[in-house]
Amino acid sequence: MTDETHVEWRDWGSEAFAEADDRDCPVLLSLSATWCEGCHEMDAVTYAEPRIAANVNEGFVPVRVDVDRHPRVRERYNMGGFPTTAFLTPEGELLTGAGYLDVDGMRQVLESVRQMWAEKGRSAGRVPRALDADLPPRGELTDAVESHLAGQLEVKYDEEHAGWGTDAKFPLPRTVEFALKRDRDRALRTLDAVRDHLADEVAGGFFRFAGTRDWGDVAYEKPLDTNAAVTRAFANAYLYTGDDAYLDPALDAVSFLTDDLWTGYGVGGSLGPGLGRAYYAAPAEDRADLDSPRRDLTVFAGGNALAADALLAVAAYTDDDRAREYAHRILDGLERDLIDADSGEVTRYRGSDEVGESDLLGDTAHVVSAYTRAAGVLGEGATVARAVADRAIDRLHVDGSFVDGPRSGAGLLDRPFRPLDGNVEMATALSDLAALTGDDRYRSVARETAEAFAGATERLGVQVAGYGSLVGRLLRGTTVIAVGDEPGSDLHRAAWRVADHEKVVAPNAHRDGAPSPEAVPEGSAVVLAGDTVSEPAESPDALLKRVAETAE
């Protein structure tokens, strides 16, 4: 029991569900996060109320789960945000649930669940639709997939306030990146709104979302994943525009990532240097009253890999030494503490007294993407990317698409879950890796994965616009600039500055194992677009000319 909540929280696991089975009562599952302000408020107000706590302890088996440490639990039981309060049968099936609950709301829900249990018992439980036995609807990859999602950019766009949707506004960085090549004006207007409303002008970085259509009621959490992905989106916007209005927020975010979230050694339970998971910053006018911001300094593999990817994008487009240095340090830390480079195993996190799960789809996808980017920017990383990709294909690619992790565990963790966003991230990373290495096996798995969801195209919205990017690249091929030179040369730097954020740059292509059908002459570069291979270019100006010729 904690002094703050007076609730006798159990850890997630088979013991808690066995207790619920023995007592013949529901499980109350609380999904929470260190960075979640509403979660802390619910602890301080709702669960701290003695009668609420007593009712919970007497009538339920209360289980507290940190959503960052247990993403598979989060994805199966999330009720639309955090905090989530879900009620489960002893078999892990869902009875009902809600988001934030104040004292009166919790009292009503507890009584409702008690009555439901008394009347129906375990038969009231259900398995969420995403976990049923049906596979995703397969289909053929056609231009219609990309066209549909490009059309959604216009249909769902908020012309008055920018961004997509009419309620809460999220940055949607993958949607912005899809739009940068297909609807640039709306993409840039959305980034303008993110900069004006979600950028922290005091400390740098980006807040998680705005609660209203006009970007008001800001949620002041600054999670690593959000900051990394939005930083990359701003960097990609700068690549197309050359406008400091998009570069400056990215550089401010780099400073936030490498200052405020950098852990050093042994901080927050992490084993090595890296970026902590999240940071809660109060509104600017309230910060003087706080001793320190709330932080979670656990180093997570997927979030750090995503951050390295973003930092490398900034470094590639701008020669920013700080971004390059910290990306290198993150990757070194991941290999030392969380990635087995020989087997390809990725461990989610490793604290002083606990170790996270391994082989989770989200983590492995971000790791493959980051190390593929590192191979293109730094000239090293392809070996790690291949090892992790091979293991993910072997262990997680089941019946044509990827499941989110091992198919075992308490509750509904033994049910396969095939998240579209996770599949898109992994398939995109595999497509990039195929373009970098010339290995068609990765492209084949990426295509099979994309086909696994193509039958549901008409139901897809802007939130998964990255699927359109993936399908477009699989149909047309990824543009590859193979540089017969070392990273950092003028030709290599020029290749990264070509205004196409979906391209792949392969340095050292004059050596064996390059993606080009033939070794690229040393000191030159060629552009591969579909089945076309350009003539060698020996200068940055000539390279830009070759790029333009292949685009015609």
Coordinates of C-alpha atoms in Angstrom, one line a residue:
M1 CA 0.0 0.0 0.0
T2 CA 1.2 3.5 -0.8
D3 CA 0.8 6.4 1.6
E4 CA -0.4 8.6 -1.3
T5 CA -3.2 6.4 -2.6
H6 CA -4.1 4.0 0.3
V7 CA -4.7 1.4 -2.4
E8 CA -2.9 -2.0 -2.1
W9 CA -1.5 -2.1 -5.6
R10 CA -0.3 -5.4 -7.1
D11 CA 2.2 -5.7 -9.9
W12 CA 1.0 -6.9 -13.3
G13 CA 1.4 -10.7 -13.6
S14 CA -0.2 -14.1 -13.2
E15 CA -0.3 -13.8 -9.4
A16 CA -2.7 -10.9 -9.4
F17 CA -5.0 -12.7 -11.8
A18 CA -4.8 -15.9 -9.7
E19 CA -5.8 -13.9 -6.6
A20 CA -8.8 -12.5 -8.5
D21 CA -9.7 -16.0 -9.5
D22 CA -9.5 -17.3 -5.9
R23 CA -11.5 -14.3 -4.6
D24 CA -13.9 -14.5 -7.6
C25 CA -13.8 -10.7 -8.1
P26 CA -12.7 -8.4 -10.9
V27 CA -9.3 -6.9 -11.4
L28 CA -9.1 -3.1 -11.3
L29 CA -6.3 -2.1 -13.7
S30 CA -4.8 1.3 -13.4
L31 CA -2.7 2.4 -16.4
S32 CA -0.5 5.2 -15.4
A33 CA 2.8 7.0 -16.3
T34 CA 5.3 9.1 -14.5
W35 CA 4.8 12.0 -16.9
C36 CA 1.0 11.9 -16.8
E37 CA -0.3 14.8 -14.8
G38 CA -3.9 13.5 -14.7
C39 CA -2.5 10.2 -13.3
H40 CA -0.8 12.0 -10.4
E41 CA -4.0 14.1 -9.8
M42 CA -6.1 10.9 -9.7
D43 CA -3.7 9.4 -7.2
A44 CA -3.8 12.5 -5.0
V45 CA -7.5 13.0 -5.1
T46 CA -9.5 9.9 -6.1
Y47 CA -7.4 7.0 -4.8
A48 CA -6.4 9.0 -1.7
E49 CA -10.0 9.2 -0.6
P50 CA -10.2 6.6 2.2
R51 CA -13.6 5.2 1.3
I52 CA -12.7 4.8 -2.4
A53 CA -9.5 3.1 -1.4
A54 CA -11.3 0.8 1.0
N55 CA -13.9 -0.2 -1.6
V56 CA -11.2 -0.9 -4.2
N57 CA -9.2 -3.0 -1.8
E58 CA -12.2 -5.0 -0.6
G59 CA -14.0 -5.6 -3.8
F60 CA -11.3 -5.8 -6.4
V61 CA -7.7 -6.8 -7.1
P62 CA -6.0 -3.5 -7.9
V63 CA -3.1 -3.7 -10.3
R64 CA -1.0 -0.7 -11.2
V65 CA 0.9 -0.7 -14.6
D66 CA 3.4 1.8 -15.9
V67 CA 2.4 2.1 -19.5
D68 CA 5.9 2.9 -20.7
R69 CA 7.3 -0.3 -19.1
H70 CA 4.5 -2.5 -20.3
P71 CA 3.4 -1.4 -23.8
R72 CA 1.6 -4.6 -24.6
V73 CA -0.6 -4.2 -21.6
R74 CA -1.2 -0.5 -22.6
E75 CA -2.2 -1.5 -26.1
R76 CA -4.7 -4.1 -25.0
Y77 CA -6.5 -2.2 -22.3
N78 CA -6.0 1.5 -23.0
M79 CA -9.4 3.2 -22.9
G80 CA -8.4 6.3 -25.0
G81 CA -5.7 8.0 -22.9
F82 CA -4.1 8.1 -19.5
P83 CA -5.0 7.6 -16.8
T84 CA -7.0 4.6 -17.8
T85 CA -9.1 2.6 -15.3
A86 CA -10.1 -0.8 -16.7
F87 CA -12.0 -3.6 -15.0
L88 CA -11.1 -7.1 -16.0
T89 CA -12.2 -10.7 -15.4
P90 CA -9.8 -13.0 -13.7
E91 CA -9.1 -14.3 -17.2
G92 CA -8.1 -10.9 -18.4
E93 CA -11.2 -10.1 -20.5
L94 CA -12.5 -6.6 -20.4
L95 CA -15.6 -5.7 -18.4
T96 CA -15.6 -1.9 -18.8
G97 CA -13.4 1.1 -18.3
A98 CA -12.9 4.8 -18.3
G99 CA -10.3 7.5 -18.3
Y100 CA -9.8 10.0 -15.5
L101 CA -12.3 9.5 -12.7
D102 CA -12.9 11.9 -9.8
V103 CA -14.2 10.7 -6.4
D104 CA -17.9 10.8 -7.4
G105 CA -17.2 9.2 -10.8
M106 CA -15.1 6.4 -9.3
R107 CA -17.8 5.7 -6.7
Q108 CA -20.4 5.4 -9.5
V109 CA -18.2 3.1 -11.6
L110 CA -17.3 0.9 -8.7
E111 CA -21.0 0.4 -7.9
S112 CA -21.8 -0.3 -11.6
V113 CA -19.1 -2.9 -11.9
R114 CA -20.1 -4.6 -8.7
Q115 CA -23.7 -4.8 -10.0
M116 CA -22.5 -6.1 -13.4
W117 CA -20.4 -8.8 -11.6
A118 CA -23.2 -9.8 -9.3
E119 CA -25.6 -10.2 -12.3
K120 CA -23.4 -11.7 -15.0
G121 CA -20.1 -12.6 -13.4
R122 CA -17.3 -13.6 -15.8
S123 CA -19.7 -13.9 -18.7
A124 CA -19.7 -10.1 -18.9
G125 CA -16.1 -10.1 -20.1
R126 CA -15.2 -9.6 -23.7
V127 CA -12.1 -9.7 -25.8
P128 CA -11.4 -6.4 -27.6
R129 CA -12.0 -6.6 -31.3
A130 CA -8.3 -6.0 -32.2
L131 CA -7.4 -9.2 -30.4
D132 CA -9.9 -11.5 -32.0
A133 CA -8.7 -14.4 -34.2
D134 CA -9.3 -12.8 -37.6
L135 CA -6.2 -11.7 -39.5
P136 CA -6.2 -8.2 -41.0
P137 CA -7.9 -7.9 -44.4
R138 CA -5.3 -8.5 -47.1
G139 CA -5.4 -6.7 -50.4
E140 CA -3.4 -5.7 -53.5
L141 CA -1.1 -2.7 -53.3
T142 CA -2.2 -0.1 -55.7
D143 CA -1.9 3.7 -56.1
A144 CA -5.4 3.9 -54.6
V145 CA -3.9 3.4 -51.1
E146 CA -1.7 6.5 -51.3
S147 CA -4.4 8.5 -53.1
H148 CA -7.0 7.7 -50.4
L149 CA -4.7 8.8 -47.6
A150 CA -3.7 11.9 -49.6
G151 CA -7.3 12.7 -50.0
Q152 CA -7.8 12.3 -46.2
L153 CA -5.3 15.1 -45.7
E154 CA -7.7 17.5 -47.3
V155 CA -11.0 16.1 -46.0
K156 CA -9.9 16.0 -42.4
Y157 CA -7.9 19.2 -42.4
D158 CA -8.9 22.1 -40.1
E159 CA -8.6 25.0 -42.4
E160 CA -9.3 27.5 -39.6
H161 CA -6.8 26.4 -37.0
A162 CA -4.6 24.0 -39.0
G163 CA -3.9 20.3 -38.0
W164 CA -6.2 17.4 -38.6
G165 CA -9.4 16.8 -36.7
T166 CA -12.0 18.9 -34.8
D167 CA -11.3 18.1 -31.2
A168 CA -7.9 17.7 -29.5
K169 CA -4.9 18.4 -31.6
F170 CA -1.9 16.2 -31.7
P171 CA 1.3 17.0 -33.7
L172 CA 0.9 13.8 -35.9
P173 CA 4.5 14.0 -37.1
R174 CA 4.2 11.0 -39.4
T175 CA 1.1 12.5 -41.0
V176 CA 3.1 15.8 -41.4
E177 CA 5.9 13.9 -43.1
F178 CA 3.5 12.2 -45.5
A179 CA 2.0 15.6 -46.3
L180 CA 5.4 17.3 -46.9
K181 CA 5.6 15.5 -50.3
R182 CA 1.9 15.5 -51.2
D183 CA 0.2 18.5 -49.5
R184 CA 3.1 20.7 -48.4
D185 CA 1.1 23.8 -47.6
R186 CA -1.1 22.0 -45.1
A187 CA 2.0 20.2 -43.6
L188 CA 3.8 23.5 -43.1
R189 CA 0.7 25.3 -41.7
T190 CA 0.4 22.4 -39.2
L191 CA 4.0 22.7 -38.2
D192 CA 3.4 26.5 -37.8
A193 CA 0.6 25.7 -35.3
V194 CA 2.7 23.1 -33.5
R195 CA 5.6 25.7 -33.2
D196 CA 3.2 28.5 -32.0
H197 CA 1.3 26.4 -29.5
L198 CA 3.2 23.3 -28.5
A199 CA 6.8 24.4 -28.5
D200 CA 8.1 25.2 -25.0
E201 CA 9.6 28.7 -25.4
V202 CA 11.2 28.5 -22.0
A203 CA 13.1 25.2 -22.1
G204 CA 12.8 23.9 -25.7
G205 CA 11.1 20.8 -26.8
F206 CA 7.4 20.1 -27.6
F207 CA 4.4 19.4 -25.4
R208 CA 2.3 16.3 -26.1
F209 CA -0.9 17.7 -27.4
A210 CA -3.5 20.4 -27.1
G211 CA -7.0 19.6 -25.7
T212 CA -9.0 21.9 -28.0
R213 CA -9.4 22.5 -31.7
D214 CA -7.7 25.9 -31.6
W215 CA -4.6 24.4 -29.9
G216 CA -5.6 25.5 -26.4
D217 CA -5.6 23.6 -23.1
V218 CA -2.1 22.3 -23.6
A219 CA -1.0 19.1 -21.9
Y220 CA 2.4 20.0 -20.5
E221 CA 4.0 16.6 -20.7
K222 CA 7.1 16.3 -23.0
P223 CA 7.6 12.6 -23.7
L224 CA 10.7 11.5 -25.5
D225 CA 8.8 9.8 -28.4
T226 CA 6.8 12.9 -29.1
N227 CA 9.8 15.2 -29.1
A228 CA 12.0 12.9 -31.2
A229 CA 9.3 12.4 -33.9
V230 CA 8.3 16.1 -34.0
T231 CA 12.0 17.2 -34.2
R232 CA 12.4 15.0 -37.2
A233 CA 9.3 16.4 -38.8
F234 CA 10.6 20.0 -38.4
A235 CA 14.0 18.9 -39.7
N236 CA 12.4 17.4 -42.8
A237 CA 10.4 20.6 -43.3
Y238 CA 13.6 22.5 -43.3
L239 CA 15.0 20.1 -45.9
Y240 CA 12.3 21.2 -48.3
T241 CA 12.1 24.9 -47.5
G242 CA 15.5 26.0 -46.2
D243 CA 13.5 28.2 -43.8
D244 CA 14.9 28.8 -40.3
A245 CA 11.3 28.9 -39.0
Y246 CA 11.4 25.1 -39.1
L247 CA 15.1 24.6 -38.3
D248 CA 15.1 26.8 -35.1
P249 CA 12.4 24.7 -33.3
A250 CA 14.3 21.5 -34.3
L251 CA 17.5 22.9 -32.8
D252 CA 15.8 24.0 -29.7
A253 CA 14.4 20.5 -29.3
V254 CA 17.9 19.1 -29.8
S255 CA 19.0 21.2 -26.9
F256 CA 16.1 20.0 -24.8
L257 CA 16.8 16.3 -25.6
T258 CA 20.5 16.5 -25.0
D259 CA 20.2 18.7 -21.8
D260 CA 17.0 18.0 -20.0
L261 CA 16.4 14.4 -20.9
W262 CA 20.1 13.3 -21.0
T263 CA 20.7 10.9 -18.1
G264 CA 24.5 10.5 -17.9
Y265 CA 25.5 7.5 -15.9
G266 CA 23.4 5.8 -13.3
V267 CA 20.7 8.4 -13.2
G268 CA 17.1 7.4 -12.7
G269 CA 17.9 3.8 -12.6
S270 CA 19.4 3.6 -16.1
L271 CA 22.6 1.8 -16.7
G272 CA 24.2 4.2 -19.2
P273 CA 23.9 7.5 -21.0
G274 CA 20.8 8.0 -23.0
L275 CA 17.6 10.0 -23.1
G276 CA 15.1 9.6 -20.3
R277 CA 11.5 8.8 -21.2
A278 CA 9.7 11.9 -20.3
Y279 CA 9.5 15.3 -18.6
Y280 CA 6.6 17.2 -17.2
A281 CA 6.9 20.9 -17.3
A282 CA 4.2 23.1 -15.6
P283 CA 2.9 26.1 -17.4
A284 CA 5.6 28.9 -17.6
E285 CA 3.8 31.1 -15.0
D286 CA 3.8 28.2 -12.5
R287 CA 7.3 27.0 -12.8
A288 CA 8.8 29.3 -10.3
D289 CA 6.7 27.6 -7.6
L290 CA 8.0 24.1 -8.4
D291 CA 11.2 22.8 -6.9
S292 CA 12.0 20.8 -10.1
P293 CA 10.1 19.3 -13.0
R294 CA 8.8 15.7 -12.9
R295 CA 11.0 13.4 -14.8
D296 CA 11.2 9.7 -15.8
L297 CA 14.9 9.1 -16.6
T298 CA 14.6 5.5 -17.5
V299 CA 16.4 4.8 -20.8
F300 CA 14.1 3.0 -23.2
A301 CA 15.4 1.4 -26.3
G302 CA 12.7 2.4 -28.8
G303 CA 12.5 6.0 -27.6
N304 CA 16.2 6.5 -27.7
A305 CA 16.5 4.9 -31.1
L306 CA 13.8 7.3 -32.4
A307 CA 15.7 10.2 -30.9
A308 CA 18.9 9.0 -32.5
D309 CA 17.1 8.9 -35.9
A310 CA 15.9 12.5 -35.4
L311 CA 19.3 13.8 -34.3
L312 CA 20.9 12.1 -37.3
A313 CA 18.4 13.8 -39.6
V314 CA 19.2 17.2 -38.1
A315 CA 23.0 16.4 -38.4
A316 CA 22.7 15.3 -42.0
Y317 CA 20.8 18.3 -43.1
T318 CA 22.8 20.9 -41.1
D319 CA 26.2 19.6 -40.0
D320 CA 25.1 20.2 -36.5
D321 CA 27.9 18.7 -34.4
R322 CA 25.9 18.5 -31.2
A323 CA 23.1 16.4 -32.9
R324 CA 25.7 14.1 -34.4
E325 CA 27.7 13.6 -31.2
Y326 CA 24.7 12.8 -29.1
A327 CA 23.2 10.5 -31.7
H328 CA 26.5 8.6 -31.7
R329 CA 26.5 8.4 -27.9
I330 CA 22.9 7.1 -27.8
L331 CA 23.7 4.4 -30.3
D332 CA 26.8 3.4 -28.4
G333 CA 24.8 3.2 -25.1
L334 CA 22.0 1.1 -26.8
E335 CA 24.6 -1.4 -28.0
R336 CA 26.2 -1.6 -24.6
D337 CA 23.0 -1.9 -22.5
L338 CA 19.9 -2.8 -24.6
I339 CA 20.9 -4.4 -27.9
D340 CA 22.7 -7.7 -28.4
A341 CA 24.4 -7.0 -31.7
D342 CA 25.1 -10.7 -32.3
S343 CA 21.6 -12.1 -31.8
G344 CA 19.7 -8.9 -32.6
E345 CA 17.8 -9.0 -29.3
V346 CA 16.5 -5.7 -28.2
T347 CA 15.5 -5.2 -24.5
R348 CA 13.0 -2.5 -23.8
Y349 CA 14.8 -1.1 -20.7
R350 CA 17.2 -2.2 -18.0
G351 CA 17.0 -0.6 -14.6
S352 CA 19.1 -1.2 -11.4
D353 CA 16.7 -3.9 -10.2
E354 CA 14.5 -4.8 -13.2
V355 CA 14.7 -5.7 -16.8
G356 CA 12.0 -5.0 -19.4
E357 CA 10.7 -7.3 -22.1
S358 CA 12.6 -8.2 -25.2
D359 CA 11.5 -8.5 -28.8
L360 CA 8.7 -5.8 -28.8
L361 CA 7.7 -4.6 -32.2
G362 CA 7.8 -0.9 -31.5
D363 CA 11.3 -1.1 -30.1
T364 CA 12.8 -3.2 -32.8
A365 CA 11.2 -1.1 -35.6
H366 CA 12.8 2.1 -34.2
V367 CA 16.1 0.4 -33.7
V368 CA 16.2 -0.9 -37.3
S369 CA 15.3 2.6 -38.6
A370 CA 17.9 4.4 -36.4
Y371 CA 20.8 2.1 -37.3
T372 CA 19.8 2.2 -41.0
R373 CA 19.9 6.0 -40.8
A374 CA 23.2 5.8 -38.9
A375 CA 24.7 3.7 -41.7
G376 CA 23.7 6.4 -44.2
V377 CA 24.9 9.4 -42.1
L378 CA 27.9 7.9 -40.1
G379 CA 28.8 5.0 -42.3
E380 CA 28.2 2.4 -39.6
G381 CA 25.2 0.6 -38.2
A382 CA 24.0 -1.7 -41.0
T383 CA 25.3 -4.8 -39.2
V384 CA 23.2 -4.0 -36.1
A385 CA 20.2 -3.1 -38.3
R386 CA 20.3 -6.4 -40.1
A387 CA 20.7 -8.5 -36.9
V388 CA 17.7 -6.8 -35.3
A389 CA 15.6 -7.0 -38.5
D390 CA 16.5 -10.7 -39.0
R391 CA 15.4 -11.6 -35.4
A392 CA 12.2 -9.6 -35.7
I393 CA 11.3 -11.3 -38.9
D394 CA 12.0 -14.7 -37.4
R395 CA 10.1 -14.1 -34.1
L396 CA 7.4 -11.5 -34.8
H397 CA 6.5 -11.9 -38.5
V398 CA 3.6 -14.4 -38.3
D399 CA 1.1 -15.2 -41.1
G400 CA 2.1 -12.2 -43.2
S401 CA 2.4 -9.4 -40.7
F402 CA 4.1 -8.5 -37.4
V403 CA 2.7 -9.1 -34.0
D404 CA 3.6 -6.7 -31.2
G405 CA 5.7 -9.0 -29.1
P406 CA 5.9 -12.5 -27.6
R407 CA 2.6 -14.3 -27.6
S408 CA 2.6 -15.1 -23.9
G409 CA 1.9 -13.5 -20.5
A410 CA -0.9 -12.7 -18.1
G411 CA -4.3 -11.4 -19.1
L412 CA -4.7 -11.1 -22.8
L413 CA -1.0 -10.9 -23.6
D414 CA -1.1 -14.4 -25.2
R415 CA -3.5 -13.0 -27.8
P416 CA -1.7 -11.8 -31.0
F417 CA -2.1 -8.1 -31.7
R418 CA -1.1 -6.7 -35.0
P419 CA -0.9 -2.9 -34.7
L420 CA -1.1 -1.1 -38.0
D421 CA 1.2 1.7 -36.9
G422 CA 3.8 -0.7 -35.6
N423 CA 3.7 -2.8 -38.8
V424 CA 4.1 0.4 -40.9
E425 CA 7.1 1.5 -38.8
M426 CA 8.8 -1.9 -39.2
A427 CA 7.9 -2.3 -42.9
T428 CA 9.2 1.2 -43.6
A429 CA 12.4 0.4 -41.7
L430 CA 12.8 -2.8 -43.7
S431 CA 12.2 -1.0 -47.0
D432 CA 15.0 1.5 -46.1
L433 CA 17.3 -1.3 -45.1
A434 CA 16.6 -3.1 -48.4
A435 CA 17.4 0.1 -50.3
L436 CA 20.6 0.6 -48.3
T437 CA 21.9 -3.0 -48.6
G438 CA 20.4 -4.2 -51.8
D439 CA 18.9 -7.2 -50.0
D440 CA 15.5 -8.0 -51.6
R441 CA 14.5 -10.2 -48.7
Y442 CA 13.8 -7.1 -46.5
R443 CA 11.8 -5.5 -49.3
S444 CA 9.8 -8.7 -49.8
V445 CA 8.8 -8.9 -46.1
A446 CA 7.9 -5.2 -46.2
R447 CA 5.7 -5.7 -49.2
E448 CA 4.0 -8.7 -47.7
T449 CA 3.4 -6.8 -44.5
A450 CA 1.9 -3.8 -46.4
E451 CA -0.4 -6.2 -48.3
A452 CA -1.7 -7.6 -45.1
F453 CA -3.6 -4.4 -44.4
A454 CA -4.5 -3.2 -47.9
G455 CA -8.0 -4.6 -47.8
A456 CA -8.9 -2.1 -45.1
T457 CA -7.7 1.0 -47.0
E458 CA -11.1 2.7 -47.1
R459 CA -11.3 2.7 -43.3
L460 CA -7.9 4.3 -42.8
G461 CA -7.5 7.9 -41.7
V462 CA -4.8 10.5 -41.5
Q463 CA -3.5 9.1 -38.2
V464 CA -1.9 6.3 -40.2
A465 CA -0.9 8.3 -43.3
G466 CA 2.6 6.8 -43.0
Y467 CA 1.0 3.7 -44.6
G468 CA 0.5 5.7 -47.7
S469 CA 4.2 6.6 -47.8
L470 CA 5.1 3.0 -47.4
V471 CA 2.8 1.7 -50.2
G472 CA 4.0 4.5 -52.6
R473 CA 7.6 3.6 -52.1
L474 CA 7.0 -0.1 -52.5
L475 CA 5.2 0.5 -55.8
R476 CA 7.6 3.1 -57.2
G477 CA 10.8 2.1 -55.4
T478 CA 12.9 4.1 -53.0
T479 CA 15.2 6.7 -54.4
V480 CA 18.8 5.7 -53.4
I481 CA 21.8 8.0 -53.7
A482 CA 24.8 5.7 -53.7
V483 CA 28.0 7.7 -52.9
G484 CA 31.4 6.3 -53.7
D485 CA 33.0 8.3 -51.0
E486 CA 33.4 8.4 -47.2
P487 CA 30.7 10.0 -45.0
G488 CA 31.3 13.7 -44.5
S489 CA 32.6 14.4 -48.0
D490 CA 31.0 17.1 -50.1
L491 CA 29.2 14.6 -52.3
H492 CA 27.9 12.8 -49.2
R493 CA 26.7 16.0 -47.6
A494 CA 25.0 17.1 -50.9
A495 CA 23.2 13.7 -51.2
W496 CA 21.6 14.2 -47.8
R497 CA 20.5 17.7 -48.7
V498 CA 18.5 16.5 -51.7
A499 CA 14.9 17.6 -51.0
D500 CA 13.4 14.2 -50.5
H501 CA 13.1 12.9 -46.9
E502 CA 12.1 9.5 -48.1
K503 CA 15.3 8.8 -49.9
V504 CA 18.1 6.6 -48.7
V505 CA 21.8 7.6 -48.8
A506 CA 24.4 4.9 -49.0
P507 CA 28.0 6.1 -48.5
N508 CA 31.1 4.0 -49.2
A509 CA 29.3 2.6 -52.3
H510 CA 32.6 2.1 -54.1
R511 CA 33.1 -0.9 -51.8
D512 CA 31.6 -4.4 -52.0
G513 CA 28.0 -4.8 -50.8
A514 CA 26.7 -1.5 -52.1
P515 CA 23.0 -1.2 -53.2
S516 CA 24.0 -0.2 -56.8
P517 CA 24.1 -3.0 -59.3
E518 CA 27.8 -2.1 -59.9
A519 CA 30.3 -0.5 -57.6
V520 CA 30.1 3.2 -57.8
P521 CA 33.3 4.8 -59.0
E522 CA 35.3 6.3 -56.1
G523 CA 34.7 10.0 -55.7
S524 CA 31.3 9.9 -57.5
A525 CA 27.6 9.2 -56.8
V526 CA 24.8 7.7 -58.7
V527 CA 21.0 8.0 -58.3
L528 CA 18.9 4.8 -58.3
A529 CA 15.2 5.4 -58.9
G530 CA 13.1 2.4 -59.7
D531 CA 14.9 0.6 -62.4
T532 CA 16.9 3.7 -63.5
V533 CA 20.5 4.2 -62.6
S534 CA 21.9 7.6 -63.4
E535 CA 25.3 8.4 -64.9
P536 CA 27.9 9.0 -62.2
A537 CA 28.1 12.6 -60.7
E538 CA 31.4 13.9 -59.5
S539 CA 30.3 17.1 -57.9
P540 CA 27.4 18.3 -55.8
D541 CA 26.0 20.4 -58.7
A542 CA 26.2 17.4 -61.0
L543 CA 24.5 15.2 -58.4
L544 CA 21.6 17.6 -58.2
K545 CA 21.3 17.5 -62.0
R546 CA 21.2 13.7 -61.9
V547 CA 18.5 13.7 -59.3
A548 CA 16.4 16.1 -61.5
E549 CA 16.9 13.9 -64.5
T550 CA 15.7 10.7 -62.8
A551 CA 12.7 12.5 -61.5
E552 CA 11.5 13.5 -65.0

